[in-house]
CSV table of N, CA and C in Angstrom, one decimal:
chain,number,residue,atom,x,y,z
L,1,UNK,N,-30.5,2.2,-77.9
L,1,UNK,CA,-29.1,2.0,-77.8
L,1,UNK,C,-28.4,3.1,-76.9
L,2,UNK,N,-28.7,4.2,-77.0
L,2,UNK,CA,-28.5,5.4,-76.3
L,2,UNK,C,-28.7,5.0,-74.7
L,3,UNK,N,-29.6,4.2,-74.5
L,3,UNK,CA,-29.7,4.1,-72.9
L,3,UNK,C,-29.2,3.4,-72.3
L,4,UNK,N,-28.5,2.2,-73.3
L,4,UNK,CA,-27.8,0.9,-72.9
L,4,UNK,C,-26.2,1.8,-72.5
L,5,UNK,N,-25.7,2.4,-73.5
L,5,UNK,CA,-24.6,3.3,-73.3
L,5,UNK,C,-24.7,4.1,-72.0
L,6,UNK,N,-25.8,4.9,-71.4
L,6,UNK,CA,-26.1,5.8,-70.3
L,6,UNK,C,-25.7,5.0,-69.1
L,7,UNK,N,-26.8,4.5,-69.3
L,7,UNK,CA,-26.7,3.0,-68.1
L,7,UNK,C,-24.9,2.4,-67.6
L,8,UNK,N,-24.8,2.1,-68.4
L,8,UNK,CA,-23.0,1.6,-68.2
L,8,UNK,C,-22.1,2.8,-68.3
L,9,UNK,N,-22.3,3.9,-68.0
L,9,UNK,CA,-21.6,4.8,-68.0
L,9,UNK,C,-21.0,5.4,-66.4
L,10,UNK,N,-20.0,5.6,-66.1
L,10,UNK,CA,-18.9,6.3,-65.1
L,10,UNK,C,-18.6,7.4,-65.0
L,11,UNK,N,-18.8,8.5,-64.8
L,11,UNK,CA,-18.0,9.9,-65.1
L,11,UNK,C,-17.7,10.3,-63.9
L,12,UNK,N,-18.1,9.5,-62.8
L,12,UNK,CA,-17.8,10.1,-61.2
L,12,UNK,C,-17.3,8.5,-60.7
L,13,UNK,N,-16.9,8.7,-59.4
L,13,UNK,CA,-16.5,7.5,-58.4
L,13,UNK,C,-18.1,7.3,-57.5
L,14,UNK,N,-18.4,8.8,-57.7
L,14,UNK,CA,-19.2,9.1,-56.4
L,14,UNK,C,-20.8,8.6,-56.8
L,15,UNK,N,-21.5,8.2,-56.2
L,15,UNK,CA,-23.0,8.1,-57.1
L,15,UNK,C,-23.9,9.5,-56.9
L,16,UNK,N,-24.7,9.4,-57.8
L,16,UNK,CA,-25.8,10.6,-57.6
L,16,UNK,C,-26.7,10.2,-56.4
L,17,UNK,N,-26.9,11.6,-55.7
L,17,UNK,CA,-27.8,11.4,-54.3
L,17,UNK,C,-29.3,12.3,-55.0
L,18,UNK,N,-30.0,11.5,-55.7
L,18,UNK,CA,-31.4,12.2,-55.7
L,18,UNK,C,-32.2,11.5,-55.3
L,19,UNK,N,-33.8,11.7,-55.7
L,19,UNK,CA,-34.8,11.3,-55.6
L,19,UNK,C,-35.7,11.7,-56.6
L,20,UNK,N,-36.8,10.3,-56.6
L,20,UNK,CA,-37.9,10.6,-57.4
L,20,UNK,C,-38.7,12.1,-56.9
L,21,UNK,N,-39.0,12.9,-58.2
L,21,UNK,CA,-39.2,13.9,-58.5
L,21,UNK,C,-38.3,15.2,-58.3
L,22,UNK,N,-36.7,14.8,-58.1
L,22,UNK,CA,-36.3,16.2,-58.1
L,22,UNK,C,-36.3,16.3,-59.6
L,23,UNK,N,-36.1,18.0,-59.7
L,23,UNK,CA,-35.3,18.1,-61.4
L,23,UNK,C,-33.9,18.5,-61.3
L,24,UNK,N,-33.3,17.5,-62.1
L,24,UNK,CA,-31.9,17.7,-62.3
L,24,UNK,C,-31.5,18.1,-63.5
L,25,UNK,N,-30.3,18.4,-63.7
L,25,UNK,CA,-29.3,18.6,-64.3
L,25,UNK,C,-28.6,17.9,-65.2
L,26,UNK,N,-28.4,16.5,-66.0
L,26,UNK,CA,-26.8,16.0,-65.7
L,26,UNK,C,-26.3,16.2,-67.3
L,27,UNK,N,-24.7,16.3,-67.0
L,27,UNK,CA,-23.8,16.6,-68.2
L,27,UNK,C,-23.4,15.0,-68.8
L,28,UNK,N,-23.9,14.9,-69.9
L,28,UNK,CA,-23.4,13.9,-70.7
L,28,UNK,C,-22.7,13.9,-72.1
L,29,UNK,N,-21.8,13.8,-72.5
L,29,UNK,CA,-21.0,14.2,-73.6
L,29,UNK,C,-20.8,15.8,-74.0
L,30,UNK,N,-20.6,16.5,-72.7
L,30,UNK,CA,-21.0,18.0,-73.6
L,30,UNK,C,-22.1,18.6,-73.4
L,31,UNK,N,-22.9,17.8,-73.5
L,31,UNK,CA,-24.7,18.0,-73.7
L,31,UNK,C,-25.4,17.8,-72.2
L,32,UNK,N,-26.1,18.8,-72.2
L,32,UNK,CA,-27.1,18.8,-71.0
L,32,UNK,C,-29.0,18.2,-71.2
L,33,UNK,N,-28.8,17.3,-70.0
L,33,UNK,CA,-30.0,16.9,-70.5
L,33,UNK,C,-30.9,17.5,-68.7
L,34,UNK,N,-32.1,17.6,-68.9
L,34,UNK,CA,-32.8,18.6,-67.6
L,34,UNK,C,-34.2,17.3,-67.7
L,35,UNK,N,-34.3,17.1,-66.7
L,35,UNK,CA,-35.4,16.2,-66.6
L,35,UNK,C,-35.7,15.7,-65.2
L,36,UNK,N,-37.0,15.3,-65.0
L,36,UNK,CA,-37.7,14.9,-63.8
L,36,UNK,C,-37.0,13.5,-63.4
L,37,UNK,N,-36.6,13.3,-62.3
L,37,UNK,CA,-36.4,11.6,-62.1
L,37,UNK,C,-37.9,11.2,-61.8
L,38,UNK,N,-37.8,9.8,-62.0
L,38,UNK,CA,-39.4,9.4,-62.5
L,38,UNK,C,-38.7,7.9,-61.3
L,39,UNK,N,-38.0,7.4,-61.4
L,39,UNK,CA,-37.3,6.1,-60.6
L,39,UNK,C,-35.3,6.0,-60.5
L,40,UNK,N,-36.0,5.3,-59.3
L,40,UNK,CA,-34.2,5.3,-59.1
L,40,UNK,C,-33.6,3.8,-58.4
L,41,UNK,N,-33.0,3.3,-58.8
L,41,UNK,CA,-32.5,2.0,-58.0
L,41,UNK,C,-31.0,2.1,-57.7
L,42,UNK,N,-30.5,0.6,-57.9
L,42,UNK,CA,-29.2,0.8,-57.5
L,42,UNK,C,-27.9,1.4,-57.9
L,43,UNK,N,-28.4,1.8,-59.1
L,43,UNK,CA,-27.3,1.8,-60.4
L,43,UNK,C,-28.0,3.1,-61.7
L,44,UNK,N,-28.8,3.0,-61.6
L,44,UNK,CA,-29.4,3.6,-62.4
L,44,UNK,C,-30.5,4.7,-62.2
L,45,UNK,N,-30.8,5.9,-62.6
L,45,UNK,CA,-32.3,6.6,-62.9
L,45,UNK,C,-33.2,6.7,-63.7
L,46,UNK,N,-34.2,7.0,-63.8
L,46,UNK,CA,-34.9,7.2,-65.3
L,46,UNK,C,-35.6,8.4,-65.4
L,47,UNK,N,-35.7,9.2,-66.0
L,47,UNK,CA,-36.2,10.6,-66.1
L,47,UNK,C,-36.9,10.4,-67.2
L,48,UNK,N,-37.6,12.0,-67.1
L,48,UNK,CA,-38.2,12.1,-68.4
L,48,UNK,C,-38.6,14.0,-68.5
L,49,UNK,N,-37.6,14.2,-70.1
L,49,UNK,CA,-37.3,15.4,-70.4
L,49,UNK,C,-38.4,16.0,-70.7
L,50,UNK,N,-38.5,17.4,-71.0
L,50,UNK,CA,-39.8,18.0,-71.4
L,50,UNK,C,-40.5,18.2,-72.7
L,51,UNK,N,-39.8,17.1,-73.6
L,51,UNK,CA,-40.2,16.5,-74.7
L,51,UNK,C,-40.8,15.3,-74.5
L,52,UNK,N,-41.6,14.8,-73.3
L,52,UNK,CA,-41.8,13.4,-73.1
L,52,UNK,C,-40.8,12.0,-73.1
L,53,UNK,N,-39.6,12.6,-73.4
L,53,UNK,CA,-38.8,11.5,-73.9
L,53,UNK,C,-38.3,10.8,-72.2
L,54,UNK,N,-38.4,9.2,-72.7
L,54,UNK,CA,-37.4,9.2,-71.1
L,54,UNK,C,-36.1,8.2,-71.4
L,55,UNK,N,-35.6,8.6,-70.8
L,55,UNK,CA,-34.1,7.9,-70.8
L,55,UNK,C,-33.7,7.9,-69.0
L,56,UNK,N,-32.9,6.3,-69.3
L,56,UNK,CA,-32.4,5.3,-68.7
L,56,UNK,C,-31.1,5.8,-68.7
L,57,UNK,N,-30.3,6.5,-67.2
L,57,UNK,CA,-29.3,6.9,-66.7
L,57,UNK,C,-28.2,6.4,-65.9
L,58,UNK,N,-27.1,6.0,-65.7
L,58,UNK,CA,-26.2,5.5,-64.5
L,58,UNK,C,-26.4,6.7,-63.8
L,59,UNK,N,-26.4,6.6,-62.0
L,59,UNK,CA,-26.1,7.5,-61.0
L,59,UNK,C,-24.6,8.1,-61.2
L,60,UNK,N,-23.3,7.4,-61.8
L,60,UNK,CA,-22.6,7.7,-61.7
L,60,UNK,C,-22.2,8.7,-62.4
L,61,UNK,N,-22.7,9.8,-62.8
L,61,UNK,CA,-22.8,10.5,-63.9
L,61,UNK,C,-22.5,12.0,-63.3
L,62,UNK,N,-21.9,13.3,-63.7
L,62,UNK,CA,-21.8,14.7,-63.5
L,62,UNK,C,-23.7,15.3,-63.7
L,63,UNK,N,-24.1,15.6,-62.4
L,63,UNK,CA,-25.0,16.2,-62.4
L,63,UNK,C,-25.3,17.1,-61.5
L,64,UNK,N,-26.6,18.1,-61.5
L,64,UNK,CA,-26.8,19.4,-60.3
L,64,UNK,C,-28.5,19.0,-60.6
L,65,UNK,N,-28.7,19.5,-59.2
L,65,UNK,CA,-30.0,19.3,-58.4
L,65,UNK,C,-31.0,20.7,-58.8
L,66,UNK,N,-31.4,20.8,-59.5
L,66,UNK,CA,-31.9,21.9,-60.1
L,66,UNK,C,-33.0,22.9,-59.1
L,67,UNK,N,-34.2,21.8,-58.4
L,67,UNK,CA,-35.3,21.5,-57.5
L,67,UNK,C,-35.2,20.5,-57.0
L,68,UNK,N,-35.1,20.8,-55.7
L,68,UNK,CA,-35.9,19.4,-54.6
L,68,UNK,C,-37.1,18.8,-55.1
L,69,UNK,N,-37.8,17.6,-54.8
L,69,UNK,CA,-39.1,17.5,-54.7
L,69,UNK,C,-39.3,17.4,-53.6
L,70,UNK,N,-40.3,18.6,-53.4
L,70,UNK,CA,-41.1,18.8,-52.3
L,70,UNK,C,-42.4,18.7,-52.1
L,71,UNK,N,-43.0,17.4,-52.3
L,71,UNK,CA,-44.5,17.0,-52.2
L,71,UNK,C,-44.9,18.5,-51.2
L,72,UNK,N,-44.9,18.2,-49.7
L,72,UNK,CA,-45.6,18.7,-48.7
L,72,UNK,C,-45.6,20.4,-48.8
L,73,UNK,N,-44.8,20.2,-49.4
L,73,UNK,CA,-44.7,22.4,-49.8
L,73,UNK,C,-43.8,22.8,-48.5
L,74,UNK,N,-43.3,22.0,-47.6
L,74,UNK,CA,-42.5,22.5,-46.6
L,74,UNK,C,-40.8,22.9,-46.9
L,75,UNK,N,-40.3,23.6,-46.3
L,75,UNK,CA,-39.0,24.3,-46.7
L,75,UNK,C,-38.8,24.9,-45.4
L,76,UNK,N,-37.7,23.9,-45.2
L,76,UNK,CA,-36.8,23.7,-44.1
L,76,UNK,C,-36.4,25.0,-43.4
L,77,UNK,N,-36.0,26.0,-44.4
L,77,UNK,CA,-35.5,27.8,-44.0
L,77,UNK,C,-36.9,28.6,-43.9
L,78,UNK,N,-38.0,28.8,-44.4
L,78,UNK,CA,-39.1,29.1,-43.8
L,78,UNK,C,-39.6,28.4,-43.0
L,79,UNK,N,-39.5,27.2,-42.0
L,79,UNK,CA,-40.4,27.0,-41.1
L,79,UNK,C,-39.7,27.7,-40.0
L,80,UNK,N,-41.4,27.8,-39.0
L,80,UNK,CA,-41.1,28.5,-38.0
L,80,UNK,C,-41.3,27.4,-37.0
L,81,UNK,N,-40.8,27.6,-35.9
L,81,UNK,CA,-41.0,26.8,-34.4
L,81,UNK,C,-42.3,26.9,-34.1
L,82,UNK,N,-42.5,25.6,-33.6
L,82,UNK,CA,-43.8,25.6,-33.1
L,82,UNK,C,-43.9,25.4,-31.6
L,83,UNK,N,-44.3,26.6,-30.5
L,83,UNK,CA,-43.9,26.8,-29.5
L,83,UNK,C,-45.4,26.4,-28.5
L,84,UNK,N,-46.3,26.2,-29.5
L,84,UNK,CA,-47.3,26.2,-28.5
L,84,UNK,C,-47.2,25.5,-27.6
L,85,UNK,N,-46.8,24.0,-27.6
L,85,UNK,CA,-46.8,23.2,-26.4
L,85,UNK,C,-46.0,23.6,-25.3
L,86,UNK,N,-44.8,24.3,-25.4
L,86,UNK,CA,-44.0,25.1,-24.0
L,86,UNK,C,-44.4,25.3,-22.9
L,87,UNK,N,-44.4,25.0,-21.9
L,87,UNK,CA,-45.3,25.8,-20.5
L,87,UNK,C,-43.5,26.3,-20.1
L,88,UNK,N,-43.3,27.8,-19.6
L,88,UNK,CA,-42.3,28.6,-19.3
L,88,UNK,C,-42.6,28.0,-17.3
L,89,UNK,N,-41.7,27.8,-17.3
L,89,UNK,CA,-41.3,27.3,-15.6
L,89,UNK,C,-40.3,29.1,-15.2
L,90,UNK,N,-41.4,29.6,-14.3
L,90,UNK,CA,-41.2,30.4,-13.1
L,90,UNK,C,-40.1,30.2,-11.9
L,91,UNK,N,-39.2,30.9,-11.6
L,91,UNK,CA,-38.0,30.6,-10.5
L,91,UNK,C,-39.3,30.9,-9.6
L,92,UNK,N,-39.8,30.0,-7.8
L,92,UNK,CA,-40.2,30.5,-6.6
L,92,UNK,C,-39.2,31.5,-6.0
Protein backbone atom coordinates (compact mmCIF):
# COMPACT_ATOMS: atom_id res chain seq x y z
CA UNK A 1 0.00 0.00 0.00
CA UNK A 2 2.86 2.20 0.91
CA UNK A 3 4.10 2.11 -2.74
CA UNK A 4 0.72 2.75 -4.35
CA UNK A 5 0.80 6.14 -2.15
CA UNK A 6 4.76 6.79 -3.25
CA UNK A 7 3.96 6.30 -6.81
CA UNK A 8 1.08 9.00 -6.94
CA UNK A 9 2.85 11.28 -4.94
CA UNK A 10 3.93 15.26 -5.97
CA UNK A 11 6.16 17.17 -3.77
CA UNK A 12 8.05 18.96 -6.70
CA UNK A 13 6.72 20.35 -10.26
CA UNK A 14 10.20 19.38 -11.31
CA UNK A 15 11.02 15.52 -11.93
CA UNK A 16 13.97 13.79 -10.50
CA UNK A 17 17.01 13.62 -13.00
CA UNK A 18 18.80 10.19 -11.92
CA UNK A 19 19.77 7.02 -13.04
CA UNK A 20 19.98 3.47 -12.49
CA UNK A 21 22.60 2.94 -9.92
CA UNK A 22 23.07 6.29 -8.48
CA UNK A 23 22.49 6.39 -4.49
CA UNK A 24 20.08 8.83 -3.49
CA UNK A 25 18.52 10.57 -0.98
CA UNK A 26 14.79 11.29 -1.09
CA UNK A 27 12.66 13.07 1.77
CA UNK A 28 9.26 11.54 2.25
CA UNK A 29 7.04 12.55 5.07
CA UNK A 30 9.84 13.76 7.28
CA UNK A 31 11.58 10.57 6.80
CA UNK A 32 14.61 9.84 4.82
CA UNK A 33 14.85 6.88 2.78
CA UNK A 34 18.78 6.18 1.09
CA UNK A 35 18.71 3.60 -1.56
CA UNK A 36 20.15 2.42 -4.87
CA UNK A 37 17.90 3.10 -7.94
CA UNK A 38 17.48 -0.28 -9.36
CA UNK A 39 14.94 1.19 -12.54
CA UNK A 40 13.41 4.20 -13.70
CA UNK A 41 10.69 5.10 -16.28
CA UNK A 42 8.34 7.65 -16.84
CA UNK A 43 6.84 8.54 -13.72
CA UNK A 44 8.38 6.46 -11.37
CA UNK A 45 11.72 4.74 -9.64
CA UNK A 46 12.42 1.75 -7.76
CA UNK A 47 15.22 1.38 -5.38
CA UNK A 48 16.30 -0.81 -2.97
CA UNK A 49 17.37 0.19 0.71
CA UNK A 50 20.05 -1.49 2.67
CA UNK A 51 17.61 -3.68 4.30
CA UNK A 52 16.81 -5.36 0.94
CA UNK A 53 13.59 -3.73 0.98
CA UNK A 54 12.47 -2.15 -2.36
CA UNK A 55 10.01 0.42 -2.90
CA UNK A 56 8.24 1.90 -5.81
CA UNK A 57 8.81 5.87 -5.93
CA UNK A 58 7.22 8.96 -8.10
CA UNK A 59 10.26 11.15 -9.64
CA UNK A 60 8.40 13.89 -8.42
CA UNK A 61 9.60 13.70 -5.07
CA UNK A 62 12.38 16.04 -2.72
CA UNK A 63 15.58 14.25 -3.26
CA UNK A 64 19.82 14.56 -3.31
CA UNK A 65 22.11 12.60 -5.33
CA UNK A 66 24.22 11.08 -2.83
CA UNK A 67 26.76 9.06 -5.67
CA UNK A 68 26.75 9.07 -9.26
CA UNK A 69 26.91 5.73 -10.80
CA UNK A 70 29.98 5.37 -12.26
CA UNK A 71 30.31 1.93 -13.93
CA UNK A 72 33.79 2.90 -15.88
CA UNK A 73 35.57 4.48 -12.69
CA UNK A 74 36.02 7.67 -14.82
CA UNK A 75 35.61 11.15 -13.13
CA UNK A 76 35.25 13.93 -15.23
CA UNK A 77 37.70 16.44 -12.71
CA UNK A 78 40.47 13.75 -12.64
CA UNK A 79 40.78 13.10 -16.23
CA UNK A 80 43.69 14.21 -17.88
CA UNK A 81 44.01 15.19 -21.72
CA UNK A 82 45.08 12.95 -23.87
CA UNK A 83 47.66 14.76 -26.06
CA UNK A 84 49.30 12.02 -27.78
CA UNK A 85 47.76 12.36 -31.13
CA UNK A 86 48.87 16.31 -31.48
CA UNK A 87 51.66 16.89 -34.07
CA UNK A 88 52.84 20.78 -32.85
CA UNK A 89 53.07 22.79 -36.42
CA UNK A 90 56.48 24.81 -36.60
CA UNK A 91 56.17 28.71 -38.08
CA UNK A 92 58.99 28.38 -41.51
Amino acid sequence: MDDLVNIRRRDTKKKACVNIGDLIKVTLDKKDIIGIVLKVDDKTMKIQNAQDEIKWISLYVMYEILQYNNKKGDNVVNQKKNNTNKERKTKD
